[in-house]
Amino acid sequence: METVVETLHMNKGAGETSYAMNSSVQRKLISLTKQAVEKAIKEILCSQRGPIMKMGIADLGCSSGPNTLMVISELVQTIYATSNTLNRLAPKELMLYLNDLFTNDFNNIFTSLPSFHKKIKQEKENNQSKNNNIRDFGSTCFVSAVPGTFYGRLFPTKSINFFHSSSSLHWLSRVPSGLKDESVRRSNKGKLYISKTTPNSVIEAYSQQFQNDFSCFLESRSLELVDGGRMVLSFMGRESMDPAAPYGCYHWELLAQALMTMVPEGLVEEEKVDSFNAPYYACCYEELKMVIENEGSFSVDSLETYEIDWDEGIKSEKGEGFARLVRAAYESLLEYHFGSHIMDDLFGRYAQLLDHHFSKTRPKFLAFNISLVK
Amino acid sequence: METVVETLHMNKGAGETSYAMNSFVQRKIISLTNQATEKAIMEILCSKRRPITKMGIADLGCSSGPNALRVISEIVEAINATSSLLNHQAPKELMFYMNDLFTNDFNNIFASLPSFHKKIRQQKSNYNNGNIGSNCFVSAVPGSFYGRLFPTKSLHFVHSSSSLHWLSQVPCGLEDERGRGLNKGKLYISKSSPNCVLEAYLQQFQNNFSQFLESRSQEMINGGLMVLSFMGRKSKDPTSANCCYQWELLANALMTMVSEGLVKEEDVDSFNAPYYAPCFEELKIEIEKEGSFMVNSYETYEVDWDDGMELQSDDNDLLGRKMSSGERVAKTIRAVVESMLESHFGSHIMDDLFQRYAKLVEDHLSKTRTKYINLVISLVKRQ
């Protein structure tokens, strides 16, 4: 059976249901974290007595489409701007690593690299003219792709100065291992994720999987970071300790409802819905802090929470727009389990439920933005 | 206008005309190069008194399909075998950098990585010495190797197969003052090419190869090794058949289409392949001029145009008919040159062109067994 690591990917290309065209929420989260990123970069550069020769920066869960290169563009600009302020040379060599799972659309990123390099060159020249007394101000940028799961080692020991990750750590490495037992797996009846009706055994399995995964993440990163290296991680969470708190799970709830309308029509088997459990977890603040403290390699520099509207950046036809956003991110997993032939119908029904929901409330996500120091 | 760097790529995917399914010649060449690779790995591991902790290895022009990861597998095997022989620990961390141009099908390589990692773990456990076995980190580095790709002093070993005969651009000076092609009716160097065309090609190759050497010199550690394998020629004469006849026949195929009004003659005149097959003397000049590298060894191999077929399981076309030599050769050439021909001539003529080409190749090979000349050169970076 194919695992999450081998199936999960955002929808490829730049078409109507692609991630590139439907990722406004993820883009918003990236922009909200900019300040924390700037602060972290500043601390890293300040902690050195002089200019750094080689600096390694990685974006974990980089996905594809315009968001990907936007993130590293901004990182490079931040490094130049900070170096300017400190009145010193930018790092001579900047290694920019883009990580995501094996089925991510890396080809899409690479075709945009020539224009990215031109842009960086322009940035370098702009900064050069601001620093006429410093020769060769800018950095040589080396961009590479590192495919694989971040629940495990990706980089050589002590090779990275800064990790960035946005909208990725709510994905688990697998469907919780506590759900291996078939009867437990099917006990989350009519649901795709945690809900008010989810049995305790399922909730515990999810929480345990998150703890294992996130610890493994922290351990791997701590071996890969140089001393004093930093991370800024942003991902979806939930607003209270209640596992079924709506900011963390209600979009899954409505998706499950849409699927359940297809069951009495004979389009989807009920036990297929019962046996699907999303490899996803929206943790709460307490869980997050606990795992960090227990793992012990990092201290928390700052931890912020943001509320993001579901319809962020969606101007009209909110139900359809949000349905496409979810589809772009979840389709690969749903297709594998339910078949691709029901996807159009499913997301049409989902859009309708969403329209109704949008007419009553302003639904939101809750996101964490955490800055860690090794 | 799009450049070589932005258009050249092997045919994507795994379909009938893909590079993945039609790269047995290149696969054969990789296996011919393996001896030099093993020798180089041995030298690198022997030269260090203490085991290497982090080893950087690059494959330049890795392309996609099964050949891409095969190269890395063989290098890992060589490292395991050598370490075992020397009773050394293998390098703790192995970084493999796979490089090709921006439009290469990297997605195809990555999809095969999970099973590749399983295979590597299996290879690790095949060795009795419990200390053998490295953590392998595989990444992709897109961009042109005629320029910097890697940070300073980060590479121990550089491998490149079937790539350095590609130039960074079509040579300048192949048109007259009125913009008409000087290399009439040809796609590459030919017996009819004027001297200025030969000179333009040589100049472009010299510029490119010295850029290549200069960039690698900054990226490699002292004592690092490079094994480079690519199309070349034995004779000093750049018009000798062994290095250009595959292009000659392709030009002839196009010219039959010109006479039938299917292709414009000036399109053939104005197309010049961004390709050059050097002789060893031409390489030596640039190596000595750049000065950072010494030649460790040099070999030439003759390779049949349809070599490597014994490695291919399926010798039949879609209709189950046994393919002729000409057809097989045409498929391998198409997988490689289609991207650049399409942008010049249009994709609508490709099927017809390669059918005609297949017949011309079949006819030629039945009379003369022209072969490719593949050069394998091993270089060491001076201390």
PDB file of C-alpha atoms in Angstrom, chain A residues 5-6 12 54 92-93 95 97 101-108 110-111 113-114 117-118 140 142-147 153-159 224, chain B residues 5-6 12 54 92-93 95 97 101-108 110-111 113-114 117-118 135 137-142 148-154 219:
ATOM      1  CA  VAL A   5       5.021   9.953   1.782  1.00  0.00           C
ATOM      2  CA  GLU A   6       4.482   8.470  -1.670  1.00  0.00           C
ATOM      3  CA  LYS A  12       0.103  20.065  -9.944  1.00  0.00           C
ATOM      4  CA  LYS A  54      28.419  29.888   3.548  1.00  0.00           C
ATOM      5  CA  LYS A  92      29.306  35.007   0.267  1.00  0.00           C
ATOM      6  CA  GLU A  93      27.503  31.809  -0.669  1.00  0.00           C
ATOM      7  CA  MET A  95      22.501  27.691  -0.293  1.00  0.00           C
ATOM      8  CA  TYR A  97      17.204  24.188  -0.252  1.00  0.00           C
ATOM      9  CA  LEU A 101       7.724  14.951  -0.698  1.00  0.00           C
ATOM     10  CA  PHE A 102       8.745  12.850  -3.690  1.00  0.00           C
ATOM     11  CA  THR A 103       5.583  13.491  -5.724  1.00  0.00           C
ATOM     12  CA  ASN A 104       5.714  17.285  -5.376  1.00  0.00           C
ATOM     13  CA  ASP A 105       5.760  19.172  -8.683  1.00  0.00           C
ATOM     14  CA  PHE A 106       9.421  20.224  -8.642  1.00  0.00           C
ATOM     15  CA  ASN A 107       9.510  20.563 -12.454  1.00  0.00           C
ATOM     16  CA  ASN A 108       7.082  23.468 -12.068  1.00  0.00           C
ATOM     17  CA  PHE A 110      12.477  24.716 -11.781  1.00  0.00           C
ATOM     18  CA  THR A 111      10.980  26.207 -14.927  1.00  0.00           C
ATOM     19  CA  LEU A 113      14.174  29.461 -11.727  1.00  0.00           C
ATOM     20  CA  PRO A 114      15.772  31.337 -14.645  1.00  0.00           C
ATOM     21  CA  HIS A 117      17.879  34.157 -10.750  1.00  0.00           C
ATOM     22  CA  LYS A 118      17.473  37.279 -12.884  1.00  0.00           C
ATOM     23  CA  THR A 140      26.026  33.748  -4.948  1.00  0.00           C
ATOM     24  CA  PHE A 142      22.668  28.066  -5.158  1.00  0.00           C
ATOM     25  CA  VAL A 143      19.138  26.640  -5.348  1.00  0.00           C
ATOM     26  CA  SER A 144      18.525  22.937  -5.028  1.00  0.00           C
ATOM     27  CA  ALA A 145      15.638  20.572  -4.369  1.00  0.00           C
ATOM     28  CA  VAL A 146      15.768  18.011  -1.578  1.00  0.00           C
ATOM     29  CA  PRO A 147      12.878  15.545  -1.909  1.00  0.00           C
ATOM     30  CA  ARG A 153      17.048  13.319   8.186  1.00  0.00           C
ATOM     31  CA  LEU A 154      17.235  15.356   4.988  1.00  0.00           C
ATOM     32  CA  PHE A 155      20.505  17.269   5.358  1.00  0.00           C
ATOM     33  CA  PRO A 156      24.047  16.518   6.488  1.00  0.00           C
ATOM     34  CA  THR A 157      25.037  17.275  10.080  1.00  0.00           C
ATOM     35  CA  LYS A 158      25.380  20.942  11.014  1.00  0.00           C
ATOM     36  CA  SER A 159      24.817  22.170   7.471  1.00  0.00           C
ATOM     37  CA  GLU A 224      21.164  19.401  10.896  1.00  0.00           C
TER      38      GLU A 224
ATOM     39  CA  VAL B   5      19.517  26.379 -21.443  1.00  0.00           C
ATOM     40  CA  GLU B   6      15.771  26.989 -21.482  1.00  0.00           C
ATOM     41  CA  LYS B  12       9.970  13.490 -20.674  1.00  0.00           C
ATOM     42  CA  LYS B  54      31.010  14.214   4.450  1.00  0.00           C
ATOM     43  CA  LYS B  92      29.492   8.899   7.202  1.00  0.00           C
ATOM     44  CA  GLU B  93      27.450  11.216   5.004  1.00  0.00           C
ATOM     45  CA  MET B  95      25.711  13.967  -0.601  1.00  0.00           C
ATOM     46  CA  TYR B  97      23.853  16.238  -6.295  1.00  0.00           C
ATOM     47  CA  LEU B 101      19.049  21.965 -17.096  1.00  0.00           C
ATOM     48  CA  PHE B 102      15.897  23.620 -15.753  1.00  0.00           C
ATOM     49  CA  THR B 103      13.506  21.779 -18.098  1.00  0.00           C
ATOM     50  CA  ASN B 104      14.813  18.302 -17.228  1.00  0.00           C
ATOM     51  CA  ASP B 105      12.203  15.859 -15.943  1.00  0.00           C
ATOM     52  CA  PHE B 106      13.266  15.800 -12.284  1.00  0.00           C
ATOM     53  CA  ASN B 107       9.786  14.707 -11.137  1.00  0.00           C
ATOM     54  CA  ASN B 108      10.433  11.414 -12.918  1.00  0.00           C
ATOM     55  CA  PHE B 110      12.104  11.748  -7.630  1.00  0.00           C
ATOM     56  CA  ALA B 111       9.205   9.349  -8.111  1.00  0.00           C
ATOM     57  CA  LEU B 113      13.655   7.701  -5.068  1.00  0.00           C
ATOM     58  CA  PRO B 114      11.658   5.741  -2.437  1.00  0.00           C
ATOM     59  CA  HIS B 117      16.545   4.356  -0.963  1.00  0.00           C
ATOM     60  CA  LYS B 118      15.271   0.860  -0.133  1.00  0.00           C
ATOM     61  CA  ASN B 135      23.625   8.195   5.168  1.00  0.00           C
ATOM     62  CA  PHE B 137      21.261  12.558   0.863  1.00  0.00           C
ATOM     63  CA  VAL B 138      20.027  13.040  -2.710  1.00  0.00           C
ATOM     64  CA  SER B 139      19.200  16.458  -4.094  1.00  0.00           C
ATOM     65  CA  ALA B 140      18.633  18.067  -7.470  1.00  0.00           C
ATOM     66  CA  VAL B 141      20.601  21.096  -8.622  1.00  0.00           C
ATOM     67  CA  PRO B 142      19.097  22.553 -11.788  1.00  0.00           C
ATOM     68  CA  ARG B 148      28.865  27.774 -10.935  1.00  0.00           C
ATOM     69  CA  LEU B 149      26.415  25.263  -9.509  1.00  0.00           C
ATOM     70  CA  PHE B 150      27.918  24.379  -6.138  1.00  0.00           C
ATOM     71  CA  PRO B 151      29.487  26.178  -3.173  1.00  0.00           C
ATOM     72  CA  THR B 152      33.273  26.493  -2.988  1.00  0.00           C
ATOM     73  CA  LYS B 153      35.224  23.336  -2.185  1.00  0.00           C
ATOM     74  CA  SER B 154      32.149  21.179  -1.670  1.00  0.00           C
ATOM     75  CA  GLU B 219      33.806  23.768  -6.459  1.00  0.00           C
TER      76      GLU B 219
END
